[in-house]
PDB file of C-alpha atoms in Angstrom:
ATOM      1  CA  UNK A   1      10.913  -6.211  14.938  1.00 35.00           C
ATOM      2  CA  UNK A   2      12.366  -2.900  13.901  1.00 36.00           C
ATOM      3  CA  UNK A   3      15.449  -3.228  15.771  1.00 39.00           C
ATOM      4  CA  UNK A   4      17.003  -5.558  13.351  1.00 37.00           C
ATOM      5  CA  UNK A   5      16.648  -3.375  10.378  1.00 35.00           C
ATOM      6  CA  UNK A   6      18.906  -0.648   9.314  1.00 37.00           C
ATOM      7  CA  UNK A   7      17.762   2.854   8.361  1.00 39.00           C
ATOM      8  CA  UNK A   8      19.687   4.399   5.463  1.00 39.00           C
ATOM      9  CA  UNK A   9      18.661   7.529   3.766  1.00 42.00           C
ATOM     10  CA  UNK A  10      17.301   7.504   0.220  1.00 47.00           C
ATOM     11  CA  UNK A  11      14.947   5.433  -2.008  1.00 46.00           C
ATOM     12  CA  UNK A  12      15.674   2.278  -3.384  1.00 44.00           C
ATOM     13  CA  UNK A  13      16.195   3.776  -6.817  1.00 49.00           C
ATOM     14  CA  UNK A  14      18.935   6.013  -5.166  1.00 51.00           C
ATOM     15  CA  UNK A  15      20.634   3.028  -3.608  1.00 46.00           C
ATOM     16  CA  UNK A  16      21.441   1.111  -6.884  1.00 53.00           C
ATOM     17  CA  UNK A  17      25.032   0.665  -5.666  1.00 62.00           C
ATOM     18  CA  UNK A  18      24.312  -1.024  -2.439  1.00 65.00           C
ATOM     19  CA  UNK A  19      24.878  -4.526  -1.662  1.00 75.00           C
ATOM     20  CA  UNK A  20      21.959  -7.080  -2.007  1.00 79.00           C
ATOM     21  CA  UNK A  21      22.074  -7.521   1.733  1.00 77.00           C
ATOM     22  CA  UNK A  22      21.488  -3.777   2.445  1.00 75.00           C
ATOM     23  CA  UNK A  23      18.942  -3.740  -0.348  1.00 75.00           C
ATOM     24  CA  UNK A  24      16.973  -6.499   1.504  1.00 78.00           C
ATOM     25  CA  UNK A  25      17.241  -4.846   4.805  1.00 77.00           C
ATOM     26  CA  UNK A  26      15.761  -1.789   3.208  1.00 77.00           C
ATOM     27  CA  UNK A  27      12.940  -3.724   1.618  1.00 81.00           C
ATOM     28  CA  UNK A  28      12.175  -5.485   4.960  1.00 83.00           C
ATOM     29  CA  UNK A  29      11.991  -2.135   6.954  1.00 88.00           C
ATOM     30  CA  UNK A  30       9.706  -0.791   4.170  1.00 89.00           C
ATOM     31  CA  UNK A  31       7.386  -3.713   4.269  1.00 86.00           C
ATOM     32  CA  UNK A  32       7.227  -3.744   8.028  1.00 88.00           C
ATOM     33  CA  UNK A  33       6.248  -0.172   8.213  1.00 91.00           C
ATOM     34  CA  UNK A  34       3.373  -0.798   5.789  1.00 92.00           C
ATOM     35  CA  UNK A  35       2.333  -3.777   8.104  1.00 88.00           C
ATOM     36  CA  UNK A  36       2.279  -1.435  11.037  1.00 90.00           C
ATOM     37  CA  UNK A  37       0.060   1.027   9.150  1.00 93.00           C
ATOM     38  CA  UNK A  38      -2.300  -1.678   8.382  1.00 91.00           C
ATOM     39  CA  UNK A  39      -2.270  -2.790  11.979  1.00 87.00           C
ATOM     40  CA  UNK A  40      -3.042   0.612  13.180  1.00 87.00           C
ATOM     41  CA  UNK A  41       0.324   0.944  15.019  1.00 87.00           C
ATOM     42  CA  UNK A  42       1.955   3.657  12.738  1.00 94.00           C
ATOM     43  CA  UNK A  43       0.659   6.786  11.119  1.00 96.00           C
ATOM     44  CA  UNK A  44       0.956   7.467   7.270  1.00 97.00           C
ATOM     45  CA  UNK A  45       1.216  10.950   5.883  1.00 98.00           C
ATOM     46  CA  UNK A  46      -1.263  12.285   3.526  1.00 97.00           C
ATOM     47  CA  UNK A  47       0.284  14.937   1.106  1.00 95.00           C
ATOM     48  CA  UNK A  48      -3.218  16.396   0.175  1.00 93.00           C
ATOM     49  CA  UNK A  49      -3.708  17.995   3.572  1.00 94.00           C
ATOM     50  CA  UNK A  50      -0.312  17.720   5.030  1.00 95.00           C
ATOM     51  CA  UNK A  51      -1.440  15.595   8.042  1.00 96.00           C
ATOM     52  CA  UNK A  52      -0.682  12.294   9.433  1.00 97.00           C
ATOM     53  CA  UNK A  53      -3.267   9.598  10.109  1.00 96.00           C
ATOM     54  CA  UNK A  54      -3.744   6.292  11.683  1.00 95.00           C
ATOM     55  CA  UNK A  55      -6.082   4.184   9.407  1.00 93.00           C
ATOM     56  CA  UNK A  56      -8.946   3.956  11.983  1.00 90.00           C
ATOM     57  CA  UNK A  57      -8.578   7.763  12.473  1.00 92.00           C
ATOM     58  CA  UNK A  58      -8.610   8.203   8.641  1.00 94.00           C
ATOM     59  CA  UNK A  59     -11.802   6.207   8.341  1.00 93.00           C
ATOM     60  CA  UNK A  60     -13.633   8.128  11.005  1.00 92.00           C
ATOM     61  CA  UNK A  61     -12.729  11.420   9.994  1.00 94.00           C
ATOM     62  CA  UNK A  62     -13.647  10.840   6.320  1.00 93.00           C
ATOM     63  CA  UNK A  63     -16.983   9.249   7.466  1.00 93.00           C
ATOM     64  CA  UNK A  64     -17.686  12.227   9.562  1.00 93.00           C
ATOM     65  CA  UNK A  65     -17.154  14.542   6.632  1.00 93.00           C
ATOM     66  CA  UNK A  66     -19.214  12.582   4.182  1.00 92.00           C
ATOM     67  CA  UNK A  67     -21.950  11.683   6.582  1.00 94.00           C
ATOM     68  CA  UNK A  68     -21.764   7.962   6.327  1.00 91.00           C
ATOM     69  CA  UNK A  69     -19.436   5.142   7.599  1.00 92.00           C
ATOM     70  CA  UNK A  70     -16.158   4.618   5.814  1.00 92.00           C
ATOM     71  CA  UNK A  71     -14.319   1.270   6.485  1.00 91.00           C
ATOM     72  CA  UNK A  72     -11.630  -0.826   5.007  1.00 92.00           C
ATOM     73  CA  UNK A  73     -12.669  -4.142   3.361  1.00 91.00           C
ATOM     74  CA  UNK A  74      -9.543  -5.478   1.924  1.00 92.00           C
ATOM     75  CA  UNK A  75      -5.968  -4.904   1.219  1.00 92.00           C
ATOM     76  CA  UNK A  76      -3.084  -6.348  -1.106  1.00 92.00           C
ATOM     77  CA  UNK A  77       0.542  -6.064  -1.483  1.00 92.00           C
ATOM     78  CA  UNK A  78       1.766  -5.260  -4.820  1.00 94.00           C
ATOM     79  CA  UNK A  79       4.839  -3.593  -6.480  1.00 95.00           C
ATOM     80  CA  UNK A  80       3.111  -0.663  -8.029  1.00 97.00           C
ATOM     81  CA  UNK A  81       6.138   1.247  -9.374  1.00 95.00           C
ATOM     82  CA  UNK A  82       8.513  -1.806 -10.189  1.00 93.00           C
ATOM     83  CA  UNK A  83      11.192  -0.769  -7.660  1.00 91.00           C
ATOM     84  CA  UNK A  84      11.409  -4.326  -6.193  1.00 88.00           C
ATOM     85  CA  UNK A  85       9.414  -3.406  -2.845  1.00 90.00           C
ATOM     86  CA  UNK A  86       5.757  -3.993  -2.391  1.00 92.00           C
ATOM     87  CA  UNK A  87       3.216  -1.083  -1.698  1.00 95.00           C
ATOM     88  CA  UNK A  88       0.141  -1.802   0.206  1.00 95.00           C
ATOM     89  CA  UNK A  89      -3.032  -1.049  -1.394  1.00 96.00           C
ATOM     90  CA  UNK A  90      -6.153  -0.643   0.703  1.00 96.00           C
ATOM     91  CA  UNK A  91      -9.789  -0.748  -0.519  1.00 96.00           C
ATOM     92  CA  UNK A  92     -12.586   1.108   1.282  1.00 94.00           C
ATOM     93  CA  UNK A  93     -16.259   0.865   1.586  1.00 92.00           C
ATOM     94  CA  UNK A  94     -18.345   3.927   1.617  1.00 94.00           C
ATOM     95  CA  UNK A  95     -21.682   3.454   3.278  1.00 92.00           C
ATOM     96  CA  UNK A  96     -23.066   0.549   1.533  1.00 91.00           C
ATOM     97  CA  UNK A  97     -20.985   1.076  -1.568  1.00 92.00           C
ATOM     98  CA  UNK A  98     -17.830  -0.939  -2.313  1.00 91.00           C
ATOM     99  CA  UNK A  99     -14.942  -0.377  -4.715  1.00 86.00           C
ATOM    100  CA  UNK A 100     -15.495   3.251  -4.446  1.00 93.00           C
ATOM    101  CA  UNK A 101     -11.970   4.381  -3.535  1.00 95.00           C
ATOM    102  CA  UNK A 102      -8.536   2.745  -2.743  1.00 97.00           C
ATOM    103  CA  UNK A 103      -5.350   4.137  -1.019  1.00 98.00           C
ATOM    104  CA  UNK A 104      -1.761   3.144  -2.131  1.00 98.00           C
ATOM    105  CA  UNK A 105       0.491   3.267   0.876  1.00 98.00           C
ATOM    106  CA  UNK A 106       4.271   3.829  -0.155  1.00 97.00           C
ATOM    107  CA  UNK A 107       7.092   3.797   2.112  1.00 96.00           C
ATOM    108  CA  UNK A 108      10.027   6.190   1.294  1.00 94.00           C
ATOM    109  CA  UNK A 109      12.885   7.314   3.527  1.00 90.00           C
ATOM    110  CA  UNK A 110      11.261   6.677   6.858  1.00 92.00           C
ATOM    111  CA  UNK A 111       7.817   7.929   5.765  1.00 96.00           C
ATOM    112  CA  UNK A 112       4.702   5.998   4.818  1.00 97.00           C
ATOM    113  CA  UNK A 113       2.700   8.252   2.321  1.00 98.00           C
ATOM    114  CA  UNK A 114      -0.927   7.689   1.539  1.00 98.00           C
ATOM    115  CA  UNK A 115      -2.475   8.701  -1.810  1.00 97.00           C
ATOM    116  CA  UNK A 116      -6.271   7.935  -2.653  1.00 97.00           C
ATOM    117  CA  UNK A 117      -7.383   6.875  -6.205  1.00 97.00           C
ATOM    118  CA  UNK A 118     -11.009   6.728  -6.914  1.00 95.00           C
ATOM    119  CA  UNK A 119     -12.391   3.648  -9.015  1.00 94.00           C
ATOM    120  CA  UNK A 120     -12.289   5.648 -12.131  1.00 93.00           C
ATOM    121  CA  UNK A 121      -8.646   6.434 -11.642  1.00 95.00           C
ATOM    122  CA  UNK A 122      -7.624   2.915 -10.518  1.00 97.00           C
ATOM    123  CA  UNK A 123      -9.373  -0.524 -10.900  1.00 96.00           C
ATOM    124  CA  UNK A 124      -8.620  -4.043 -11.825  1.00 96.00           C
ATOM    125  CA  UNK A 125      -5.233  -3.890 -10.232  1.00 97.00           C
ATOM    126  CA  UNK A 126      -2.886  -6.490 -11.758  1.00 97.00           C
ATOM    127  CA  UNK A 127       0.027  -8.395  -9.963  1.00 96.00           C
ATOM    128  CA  UNK A 128       2.770  -6.340 -11.959  1.00 96.00           C
ATOM    129  CA  UNK A 129       1.233  -3.190 -10.730  1.00 97.00           C
ATOM    130  CA  UNK A 130      -0.717  -2.469 -13.999  1.00 98.00           C
ATOM    131  CA  UNK A 131      -4.367  -0.951 -13.292  1.00 98.00           C
ATOM    132  CA  UNK A 132      -7.247   0.032 -15.511  1.00 97.00           C
ATOM    133  CA  UNK A 133      -8.579   3.685 -15.513  1.00 95.00           C
ATOM    134  CA  UNK A 134     -11.706   5.272 -17.059  1.00 91.00           C
ATOM    135  CA  UNK A 135     -12.238   8.942 -17.716  1.00 77.00           C
ATOM    136  CA  UNK A 136     -15.429   8.469 -19.635  1.00 70.00           C
ATOM    137  CA  UNK A 137     -15.942   8.517 -23.404  1.00 64.00           C
ATOM    138  CA  UNK A 138     -12.798   7.295 -25.177  1.00 71.00           C
ATOM    139  CA  UNK A 139     -10.610   8.134 -22.172  1.00 78.00           C
ATOM    140  CA  UNK A 140      -9.857   4.710 -20.757  1.00 89.00           C
ATOM    141  CA  UNK A 141      -6.946   2.291 -20.846  1.00 94.00           C
ATOM    142  CA  UNK A 142      -4.225   0.894 -18.681  1.00 97.00           C
ATOM    143  CA  UNK A 143      -1.422   2.650 -16.662  1.00 97.00           C
ATOM    144  CA  UNK A 144       1.198   2.102 -14.241  1.00 97.00           C
ATOM    145  CA  UNK A 145       2.595   4.518 -11.397  1.00 98.00           C
ATOM    146  CA  UNK A 146       5.974   6.076 -10.845  1.00 97.00           C
ATOM    147  CA  UNK A 147       7.043   7.482  -7.704  1.00 97.00           C
ATOM    148  CA  UNK A 148       8.676  11.062  -8.318  1.00 95.00           C
ATOM    149  CA  UNK A 149       9.084  13.750  -5.525  1.00 93.00           C
ATOM    150  CA  UNK A 150       6.982  12.239  -2.925  1.00 94.00           C
ATOM    151  CA  UNK A 151       4.095  11.806  -5.342  1.00 95.00           C
ATOM    152  CA  UNK A 152       2.553   9.278  -7.761  1.00 97.00           C
ATOM    153  CA  UNK A 153       2.767  10.040 -11.604  1.00 96.00           C
ATOM    154  CA  UNK A 154       0.765   7.783 -13.735  1.00 94.00           C
ATOM    155  CA  UNK A 155       2.101   6.583 -17.055  1.00 95.00           C
ATOM    156  CA  UNK A 156       0.321   4.713 -19.902  1.00 95.00           C
ATOM    157  CA  UNK A 157       0.888   0.986 -19.961  1.00 96.00           C
ATOM    158  CA  UNK A 158       0.147  -1.881 -22.406  1.00 96.00           C
ATOM    159  CA  UNK A 159      -3.061  -3.661 -22.414  1.00 96.00           C
ATOM    160  CA  UNK A 160      -3.149  -5.752 -19.091  1.00 97.00           C
ATOM    161  CA  UNK A 161      -6.568  -7.360 -19.615  1.00 95.00           C
ATOM    162  CA  UNK A 162      -5.012 -10.985 -19.636  1.00 96.00           C
ATOM    163  CA  UNK A 163      -2.579 -10.547 -16.901  1.00 97.00           C
ATOM    164  CA  UNK A 164      -3.145 -12.072 -13.387  1.00 97.00           C
ATOM    165  CA  UNK A 165      -5.170  -9.963 -10.952  1.00 96.00           C
ATOM    166  CA  UNK A 166      -3.681  -8.821  -7.660  1.00 94.00           C
ATOM    167  CA  UNK A 167      -4.330 -11.232  -4.642  1.00 91.00           C
ATOM    168  CA  UNK A 168      -6.671  -9.331  -2.048  1.00 92.00           C
ATOM    169  CA  UNK A 169      -6.928 -10.175   1.546  1.00 88.00           C
ATOM    170  CA  UNK A 170     -10.007  -9.382   3.707  1.00 87.00           C
ATOM    171  CA  UNK A 171      -9.848  -6.821   6.362  1.00 85.00           C
ATOM    172  CA  UNK A 172      -9.996  -6.408   9.431  1.00 71.00           C
ATOM    173  CA  UNK A 173      -7.331  -8.473  10.863  1.00 57.00           C
ATOM    174  CA  UNK A 174      -8.993 -10.430  13.686  1.00 47.00           C
ATOM    175  CA  UNK A 175      -5.965 -11.237  15.776  1.00 43.00           C
ATOM    176  CA  UNK A 176      -4.727  -9.036  18.491  1.00 47.00           C
ATOM    177  CA  UNK A 177      -2.475  -7.180  16.249  1.00 44.00           C
ATOM    178  CA  UNK A 178      -1.018  -4.912  18.894  1.00 45.00           C
ATOM    179  CA  UNK A 179       0.976  -8.023  20.378  1.00 51.00           C
ATOM    180  CA  UNK A 180       4.515  -8.881  19.205  1.00 52.00           C
ATOM    181  CA  UNK A 181       3.391 -12.509  18.648  1.00 50.00           C
ATOM    182  CA  UNK A 182       0.372 -11.422  16.441  1.00 47.00           C
ATOM    183  CA  UNK A 183       2.734  -8.967  14.428  1.00 50.00           C
ATOM    184  CA  UNK A 184       5.194 -11.813  13.569  1.00 53.00           C
ATOM    185  CA  UNK A 185       2.376 -14.231  12.724  1.00 48.00           C
ATOM    186  CA  UNK A 186       0.884 -11.564  10.423  1.00 50.00           C
ATOM    187  CA  UNK A 187       3.994 -10.851   8.758  1.00 51.00           C
ATOM    188  CA  UNK A 188       4.887 -14.495   8.191  1.00 52.00           C
ATOM    189  CA  UNK A 189       1.367 -15.498   7.048  1.00 48.00           C
ATOM    190  CA  UNK A 190       0.103 -12.637   5.203  1.00 46.00           C
ATOM    191  CA  UNK A 191       3.154 -11.014   3.415  1.00 43.00           C
ATOM    192  CA  UNK A 192       3.554 -12.657  -0.007  1.00 41.00           C
ATOM    193  CA  UNK A 193       5.814 -15.673  -0.104  1.00 37.00           C
ATOM    194  CA  UNK A 194       9.124 -14.958  -1.951  1.00 36.00           C
ATOM    195  CA  UNK A 195       9.889 -17.256  -4.644  1.00 36.00           C
ATOM    196  CA  UNK A 196      11.409 -20.462  -3.351  1.00 40.00           C
ATOM    197  CA  UNK A 197      10.596 -19.563   0.245  1.00 40.00           C
ATOM    198  CA  UNK A 198       9.353 -22.292   2.465  1.00 46.00           C
ATOM    199  CA  UNK A 199       5.813 -21.471   3.303  1.00 41.00           C
ATOM    200  CA  UNK A 200       5.013 -21.424   7.039  1.00 40.00           C
ATOM    201  CA  UNK A 201       2.897 -24.042   8.633  1.00 40.00           C
TER     202      UNK A 201
END
């Protein structure tokens, strides 16, 4: 799958003068890398500790540190920063508690970056990438993310209460995701359909 994609340095924002075809290839490469991370076939980089993790290893190590199981319960693809390419958002379960923390996986220049956001920092994610935050007291509202220097910066956003919620998909994937056929099927069925595209049967 990777063989048909070209690798061009720089983010999509830096590639504004590129042709639509090249932009599409970059978008496909980004989405494919994110799928591989979700399928435990590719490691992501966590800037907080400077280490790379496969998702299963991340869950196990985090669980060992906390003293209870950590697992992934669902994921979604949503363009969090409005650059035209979807990020993967992974939602975790800590012991018996759900909606404790999620991770935003961002592809940039050959690397998938993983950044955690706790429920108070990010909840009620909308399809346009808006999300709610709550810092207690009067410190709550809506925000969006901006990608800058390999890190996320949050910015105030208009009230998104009435906007459409993001579409979550249950995890784990039960197919043999390490086979090429399963990878192709997963990409065709679970990636969001582009407008006007024919839905696979």
